[in-house]
Short mmCIF file of C-alpha atoms in Angstrom, two decimals:
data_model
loop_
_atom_site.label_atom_id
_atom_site.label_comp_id
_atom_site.label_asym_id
_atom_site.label_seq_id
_atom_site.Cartn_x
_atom_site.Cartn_y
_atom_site.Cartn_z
CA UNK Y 1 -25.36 4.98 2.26
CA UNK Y 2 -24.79 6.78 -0.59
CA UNK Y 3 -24.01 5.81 -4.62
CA UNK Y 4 -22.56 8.28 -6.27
CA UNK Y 5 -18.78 7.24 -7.15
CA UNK Y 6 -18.08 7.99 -10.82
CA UNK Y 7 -14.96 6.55 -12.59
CA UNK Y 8 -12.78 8.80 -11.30
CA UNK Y 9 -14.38 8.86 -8.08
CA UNK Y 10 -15.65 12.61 -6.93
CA UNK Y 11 -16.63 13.39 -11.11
CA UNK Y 12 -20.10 12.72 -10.32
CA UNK Y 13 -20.15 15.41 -7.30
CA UNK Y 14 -19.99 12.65 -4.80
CA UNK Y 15 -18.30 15.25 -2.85
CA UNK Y 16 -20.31 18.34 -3.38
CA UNK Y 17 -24.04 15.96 -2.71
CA UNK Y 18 -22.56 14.51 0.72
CA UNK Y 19 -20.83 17.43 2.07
CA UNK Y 20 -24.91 18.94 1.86
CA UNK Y 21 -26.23 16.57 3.51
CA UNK Y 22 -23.46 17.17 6.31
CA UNK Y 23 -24.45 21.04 5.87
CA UNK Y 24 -28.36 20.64 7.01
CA UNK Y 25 -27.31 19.56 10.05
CA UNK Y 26 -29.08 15.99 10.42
CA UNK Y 27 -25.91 13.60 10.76
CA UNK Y 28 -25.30 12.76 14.22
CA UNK Y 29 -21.45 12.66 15.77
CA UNK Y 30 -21.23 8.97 15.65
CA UNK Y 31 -22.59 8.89 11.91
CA UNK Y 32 -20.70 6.34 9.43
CA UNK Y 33 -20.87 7.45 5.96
CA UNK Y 34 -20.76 4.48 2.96
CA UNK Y 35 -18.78 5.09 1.30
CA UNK Y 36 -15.94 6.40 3.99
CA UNK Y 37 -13.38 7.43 1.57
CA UNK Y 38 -12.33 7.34 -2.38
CA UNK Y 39 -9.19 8.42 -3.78
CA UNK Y 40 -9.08 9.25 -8.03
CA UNK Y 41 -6.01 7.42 -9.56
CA UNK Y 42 -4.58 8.44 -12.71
CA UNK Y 43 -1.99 6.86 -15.28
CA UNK Y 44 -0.52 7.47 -18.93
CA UNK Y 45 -1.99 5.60 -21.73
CA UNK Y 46 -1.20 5.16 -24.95
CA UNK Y 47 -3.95 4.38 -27.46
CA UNK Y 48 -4.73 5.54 -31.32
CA UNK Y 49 -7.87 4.19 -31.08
CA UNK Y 50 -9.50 6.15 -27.75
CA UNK Y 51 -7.58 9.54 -29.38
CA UNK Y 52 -9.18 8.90 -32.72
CA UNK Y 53 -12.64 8.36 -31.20
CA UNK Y 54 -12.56 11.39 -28.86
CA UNK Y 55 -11.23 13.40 -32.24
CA UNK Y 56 -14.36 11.76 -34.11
CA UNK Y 57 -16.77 13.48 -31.62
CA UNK Y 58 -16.21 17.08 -32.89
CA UNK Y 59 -18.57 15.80 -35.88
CA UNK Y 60 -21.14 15.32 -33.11
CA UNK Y 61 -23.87 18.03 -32.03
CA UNK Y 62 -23.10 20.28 -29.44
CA UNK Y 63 -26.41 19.95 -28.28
CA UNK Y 64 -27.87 17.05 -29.24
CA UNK Y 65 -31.62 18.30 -28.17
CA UNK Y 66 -31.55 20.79 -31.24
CA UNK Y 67 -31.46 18.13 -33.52
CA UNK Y 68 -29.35 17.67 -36.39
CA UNK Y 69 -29.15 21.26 -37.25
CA UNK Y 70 -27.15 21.86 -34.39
CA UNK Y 71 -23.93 23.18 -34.63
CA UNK Y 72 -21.01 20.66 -34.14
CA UNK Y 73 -18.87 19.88 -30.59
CA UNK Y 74 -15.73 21.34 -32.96
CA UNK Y 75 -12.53 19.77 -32.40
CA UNK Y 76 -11.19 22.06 -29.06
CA UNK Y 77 -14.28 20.59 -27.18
CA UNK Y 78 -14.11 17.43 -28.41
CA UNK Y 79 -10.49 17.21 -27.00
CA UNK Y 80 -10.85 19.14 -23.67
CA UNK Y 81 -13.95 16.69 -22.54
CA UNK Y 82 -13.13 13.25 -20.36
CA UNK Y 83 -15.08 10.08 -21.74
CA UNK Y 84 -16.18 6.93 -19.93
CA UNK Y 85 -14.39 4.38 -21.77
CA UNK Y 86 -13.58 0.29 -22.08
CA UNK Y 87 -10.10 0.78 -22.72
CA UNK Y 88 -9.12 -2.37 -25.25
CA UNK Y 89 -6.85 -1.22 -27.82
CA UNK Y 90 -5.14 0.77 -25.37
CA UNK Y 91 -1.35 0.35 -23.09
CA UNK Y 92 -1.60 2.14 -19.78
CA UNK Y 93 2.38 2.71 -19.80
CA UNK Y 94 3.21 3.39 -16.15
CA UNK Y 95 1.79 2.56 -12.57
CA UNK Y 96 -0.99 4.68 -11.71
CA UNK Y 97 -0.85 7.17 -8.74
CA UNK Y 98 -3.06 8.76 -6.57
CA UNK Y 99 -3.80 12.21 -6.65
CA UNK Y 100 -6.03 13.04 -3.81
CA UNK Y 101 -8.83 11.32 -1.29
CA UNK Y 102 -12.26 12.73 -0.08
CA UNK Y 103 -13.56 11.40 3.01
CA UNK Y 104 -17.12 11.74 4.67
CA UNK Y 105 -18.28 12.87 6.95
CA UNK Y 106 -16.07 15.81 6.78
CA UNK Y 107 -12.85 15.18 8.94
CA UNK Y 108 -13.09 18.34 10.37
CA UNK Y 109 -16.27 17.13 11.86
CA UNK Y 110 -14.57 15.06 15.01
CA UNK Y 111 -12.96 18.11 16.05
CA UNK Y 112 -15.85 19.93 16.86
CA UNK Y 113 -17.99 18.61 19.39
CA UNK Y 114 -17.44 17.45 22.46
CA UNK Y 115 -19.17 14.74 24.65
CA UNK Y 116 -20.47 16.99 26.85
CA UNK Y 117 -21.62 19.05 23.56
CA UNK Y 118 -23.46 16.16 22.63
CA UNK Y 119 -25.52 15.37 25.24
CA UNK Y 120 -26.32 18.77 25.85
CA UNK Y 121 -29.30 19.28 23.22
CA UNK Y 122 -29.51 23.02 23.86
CA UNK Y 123 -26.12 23.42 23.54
CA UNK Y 124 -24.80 26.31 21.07
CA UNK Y 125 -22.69 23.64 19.34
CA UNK Y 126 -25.05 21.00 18.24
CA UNK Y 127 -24.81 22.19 14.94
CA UNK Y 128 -20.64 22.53 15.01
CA UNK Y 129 -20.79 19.77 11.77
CA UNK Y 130 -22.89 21.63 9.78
CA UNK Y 131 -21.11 24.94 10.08
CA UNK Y 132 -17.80 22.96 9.65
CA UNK Y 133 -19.14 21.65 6.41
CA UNK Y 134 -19.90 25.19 5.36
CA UNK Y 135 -15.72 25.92 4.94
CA UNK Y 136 -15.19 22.93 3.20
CA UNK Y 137 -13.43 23.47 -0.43
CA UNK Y 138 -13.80 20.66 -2.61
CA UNK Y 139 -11.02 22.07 -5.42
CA UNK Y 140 -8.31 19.96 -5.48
CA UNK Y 141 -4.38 20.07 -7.34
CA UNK Y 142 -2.25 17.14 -8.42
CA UNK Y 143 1.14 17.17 -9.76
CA UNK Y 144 2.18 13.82 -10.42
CA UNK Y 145 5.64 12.41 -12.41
CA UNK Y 146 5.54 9.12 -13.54
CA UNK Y 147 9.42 8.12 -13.89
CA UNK Y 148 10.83 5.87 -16.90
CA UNK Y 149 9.32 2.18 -16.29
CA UNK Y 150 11.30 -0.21 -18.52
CA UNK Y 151 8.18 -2.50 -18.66
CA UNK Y 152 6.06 0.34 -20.06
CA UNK Y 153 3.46 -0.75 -17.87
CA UNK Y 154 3.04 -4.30 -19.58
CA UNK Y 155 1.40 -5.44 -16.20
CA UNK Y 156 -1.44 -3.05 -16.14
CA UNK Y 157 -2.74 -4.21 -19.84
CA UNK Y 158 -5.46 -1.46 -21.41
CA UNK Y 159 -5.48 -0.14 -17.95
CA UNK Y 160 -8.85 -1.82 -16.98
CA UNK Y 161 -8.95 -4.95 -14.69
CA UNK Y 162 -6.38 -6.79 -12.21
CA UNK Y 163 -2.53 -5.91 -12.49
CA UNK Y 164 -0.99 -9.27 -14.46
CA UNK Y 165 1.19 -10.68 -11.31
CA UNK Y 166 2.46 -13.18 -13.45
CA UNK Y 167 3.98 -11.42 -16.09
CA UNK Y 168 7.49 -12.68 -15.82
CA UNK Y 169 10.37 -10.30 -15.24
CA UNK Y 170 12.65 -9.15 -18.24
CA UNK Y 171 15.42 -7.88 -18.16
CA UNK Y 172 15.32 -4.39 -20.12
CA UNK Y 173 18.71 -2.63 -21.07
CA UNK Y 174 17.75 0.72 -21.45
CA UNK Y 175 20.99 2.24 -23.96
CA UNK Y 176 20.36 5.96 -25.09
CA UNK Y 177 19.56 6.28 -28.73
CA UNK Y 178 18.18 2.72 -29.11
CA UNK Y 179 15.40 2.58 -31.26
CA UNK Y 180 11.82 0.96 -30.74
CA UNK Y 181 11.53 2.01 -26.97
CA UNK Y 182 9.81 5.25 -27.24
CA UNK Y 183 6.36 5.75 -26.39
CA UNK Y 184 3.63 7.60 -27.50
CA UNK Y 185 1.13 9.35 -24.87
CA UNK Y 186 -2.20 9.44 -25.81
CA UNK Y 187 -4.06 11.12 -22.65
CA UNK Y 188 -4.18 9.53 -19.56
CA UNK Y 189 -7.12 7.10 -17.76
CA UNK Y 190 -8.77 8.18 -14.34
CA UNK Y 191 -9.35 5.48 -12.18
CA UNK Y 192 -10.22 5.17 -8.35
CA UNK Y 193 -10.11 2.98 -4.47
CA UNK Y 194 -12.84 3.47 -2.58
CA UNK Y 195 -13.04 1.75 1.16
CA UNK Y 196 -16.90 1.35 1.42
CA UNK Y 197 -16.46 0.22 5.66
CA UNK Y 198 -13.93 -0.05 7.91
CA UNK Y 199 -15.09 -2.65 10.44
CA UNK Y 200 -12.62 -2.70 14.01
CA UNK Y 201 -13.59 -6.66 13.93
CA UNK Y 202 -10.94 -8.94 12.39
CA UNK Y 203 -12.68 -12.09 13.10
CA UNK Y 204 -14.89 -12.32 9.68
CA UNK Y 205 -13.60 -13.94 6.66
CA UNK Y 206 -11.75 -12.02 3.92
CA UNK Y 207 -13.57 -12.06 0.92
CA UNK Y 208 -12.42 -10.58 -2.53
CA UNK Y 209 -14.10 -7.22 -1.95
CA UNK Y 210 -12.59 -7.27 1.37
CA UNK Y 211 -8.74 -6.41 2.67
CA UNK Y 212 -7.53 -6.09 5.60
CA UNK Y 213 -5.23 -2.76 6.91
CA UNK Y 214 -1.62 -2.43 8.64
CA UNK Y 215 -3.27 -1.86 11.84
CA UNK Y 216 -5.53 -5.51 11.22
CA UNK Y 217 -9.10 -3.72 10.89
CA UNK Y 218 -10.93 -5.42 8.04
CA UNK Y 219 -11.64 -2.89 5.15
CA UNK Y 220 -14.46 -3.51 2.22
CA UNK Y 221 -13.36 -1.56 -0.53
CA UNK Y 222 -14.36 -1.15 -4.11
CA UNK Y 223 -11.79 -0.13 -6.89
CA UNK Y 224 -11.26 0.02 -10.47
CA UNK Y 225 -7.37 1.45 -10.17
CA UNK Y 226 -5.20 -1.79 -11.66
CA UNK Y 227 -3.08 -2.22 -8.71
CA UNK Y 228 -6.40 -3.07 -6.36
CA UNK Y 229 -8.79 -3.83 -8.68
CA UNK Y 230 -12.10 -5.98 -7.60
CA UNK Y 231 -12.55 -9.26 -9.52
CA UNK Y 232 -15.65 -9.55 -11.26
CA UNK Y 233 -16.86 -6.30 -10.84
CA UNK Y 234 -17.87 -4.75 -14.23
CA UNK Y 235 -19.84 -1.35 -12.57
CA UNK Y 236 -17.67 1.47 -13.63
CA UNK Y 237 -14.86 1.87 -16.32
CA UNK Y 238 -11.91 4.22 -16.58
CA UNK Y 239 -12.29 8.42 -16.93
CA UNK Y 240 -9.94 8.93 -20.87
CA UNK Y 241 -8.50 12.60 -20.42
CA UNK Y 242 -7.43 13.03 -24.16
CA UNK Y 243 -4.52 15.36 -25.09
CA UNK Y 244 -5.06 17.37 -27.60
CA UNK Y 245 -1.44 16.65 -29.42
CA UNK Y 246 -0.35 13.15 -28.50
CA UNK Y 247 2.95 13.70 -26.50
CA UNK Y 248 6.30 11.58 -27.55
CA UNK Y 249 7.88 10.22 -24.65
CA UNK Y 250 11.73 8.81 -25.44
CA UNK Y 251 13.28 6.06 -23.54
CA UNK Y 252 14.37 7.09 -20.38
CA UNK Y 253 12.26 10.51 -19.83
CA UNK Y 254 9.43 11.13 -16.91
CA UNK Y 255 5.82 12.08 -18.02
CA UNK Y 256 4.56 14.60 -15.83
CA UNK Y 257 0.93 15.61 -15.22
CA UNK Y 258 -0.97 18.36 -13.72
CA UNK Y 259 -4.65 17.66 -12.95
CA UNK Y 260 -7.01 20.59 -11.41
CA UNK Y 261 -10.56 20.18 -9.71
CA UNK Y 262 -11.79 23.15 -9.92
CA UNK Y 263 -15.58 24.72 -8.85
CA UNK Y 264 -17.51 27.99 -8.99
CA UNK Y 265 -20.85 28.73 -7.46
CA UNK Y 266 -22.99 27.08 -10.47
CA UNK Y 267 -20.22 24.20 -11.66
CA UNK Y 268 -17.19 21.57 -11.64
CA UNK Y 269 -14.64 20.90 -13.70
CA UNK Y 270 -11.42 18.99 -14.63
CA UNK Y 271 -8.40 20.90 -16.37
CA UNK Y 272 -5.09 19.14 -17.47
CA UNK Y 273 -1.71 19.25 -18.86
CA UNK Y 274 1.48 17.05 -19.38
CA UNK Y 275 4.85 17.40 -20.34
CA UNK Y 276 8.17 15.30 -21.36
CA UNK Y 277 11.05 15.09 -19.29
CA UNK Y 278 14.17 13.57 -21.06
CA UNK Y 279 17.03 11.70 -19.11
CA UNK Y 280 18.72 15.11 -19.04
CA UNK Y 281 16.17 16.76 -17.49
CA UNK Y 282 15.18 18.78 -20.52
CA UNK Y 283 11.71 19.29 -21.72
CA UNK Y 284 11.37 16.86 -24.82
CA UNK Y 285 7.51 18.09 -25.17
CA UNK Y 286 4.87 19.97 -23.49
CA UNK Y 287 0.79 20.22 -23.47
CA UNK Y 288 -1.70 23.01 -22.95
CA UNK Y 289 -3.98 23.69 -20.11
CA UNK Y 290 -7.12 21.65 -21.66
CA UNK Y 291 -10.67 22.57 -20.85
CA UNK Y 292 -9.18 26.00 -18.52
CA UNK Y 293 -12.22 27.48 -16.68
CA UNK Y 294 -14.33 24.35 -17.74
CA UNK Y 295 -15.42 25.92 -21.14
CA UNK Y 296 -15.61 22.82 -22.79
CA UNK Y 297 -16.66 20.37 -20.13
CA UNK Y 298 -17.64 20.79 -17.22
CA UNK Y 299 -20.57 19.54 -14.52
CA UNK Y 300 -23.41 21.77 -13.32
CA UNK Y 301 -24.80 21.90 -9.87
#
């Protein structure tokens, strides 16, 4: 049982700590890991307020522990780094998607050892999980295009808490040129679905932390992402991936995004970048690479 889910799920190396553990060797073939899985979520949002206060923190020491002499974060760092946040003043303007799932122990694990394998304690390939875990490459690569939502994501609110299924339906004519329907993109909010156990038995009663899958096993999950989000649970809040230069988004156009985990021998690191497709397909705006080779933010080891 592990608890090391951050607010994107794997930014607190939930990944990197539990694949170790699968490296030294101790987890036997019929271990259950808690958390099983967690897949990182991510969605537009549009919010002044969280790009002015991640613009404010350039003011701030780079290093706080040298005191107020210290030289400031500067405005590239302040603006390449993702924040924690309570999103309030903030519209997360279309449905979030996934953009990839770690699961432990290591898949690759099952496919190594045999019955006979197990039983056999001087066997060669008693140790088949932990070399698997030695070839296991935690970088991961999202592209993700979030098409035109006439709503503008009015049922996922700041983009923390439940999806509002009540919001009644409207009927949105989208007519090129008409004013008062473009959007402006901020950054975009990190979120993630994590199924804690997944019990065979069906027989318990379903809770609000619990759901049950297509195939009728009974799954306790965890999740901040809007479109599963668990009631009354205040533990983590949304990852804010600023954007340097807010993008404009005009009725009718797609927002894509390109997120990057990314890892050397000593760290990890996000990197990001959007761009604006218009309804012809043309590119209405683009962003930079932020934070490329984790030289303003990044996690150490």
């Amino acid at each position: 049982v592990s608890e090391l889910l951050g607010s994107f799920g794997d930014n607190e190396l939930s990944p990197e700590c539990l694949d170790g553990v699968q490296r030294c060797g101790i987890l036997k073939e019929n271990c259950v890991s808690i958390p099983q899985n967690y897949t990182a979520f991510i969605a537009p949002v549009s919010s002044s307020r969280l790009y002015t206060e991640a613009r404010c923190q350039s003011s701030f020491p780079a290093h706080p522990e040298e005191g107020p002499a210290a030289p400031a974060s500067g405005m590239q760092r302040a603006l390449e780094t993702p924040y924690v946040v309570r999103s309030h003043a903030a519209s997360q303007t279309h449905p979030e998607i996934a953009c990839w799932t770690f699961s432990h122990p290591h898949p690759s694990k099952s496919d190594t050892m045999t019955r006979m394998d197990i039983e056999d304690n001087t066997s060669n390939k008693t140790n088949a999980s932990a070399e698997a875990a030695m070839k296991i490459n935690n970088d991961r690569h999202a592209h993700i295009s979030f098409r035109c939502d006439p709503m503008l994501g009015a049922s996922a609110g700041c983009g923390y808490g439940a999806l509002n299924t009540e919001m009644p339906s409207v009927d949105v004519k989208v007519k090129e040129g008409c004013e008062g329907t473009n959007v402006t993109i901020h950054g975009f909010l990190g979120s993630f679905h994590s199924v804690l156990y997944e019990s065979p038995s069906v027989e318990s009663k379903v809770g609000k932390m619990k759901q049950k899958s297509s195939d009728g096993k009974r799954l306790s999950v965890i999740s901040i992402a809007p479109n599963s989000f668990s009631i009354g649970m205040f533990s983590w809040f949304p990852l804010y991936f600023p954007l340097k230069q807010p993008l404009c988004a005009p009725e009718g156009s797609t927002v894509n995004c390109s997120v990057w985990r990314r890892s050397d021998d000593a760290r990890v690191w996000y990197e990001w970048c959007a761009e604006v497709i218009d309804n012809n397909g043309d590119i209405w705006s683009t962003s930079s690479i932020h934070n490329p080779g984790g030289r303003s933010y990044h996690v150490r080891l």
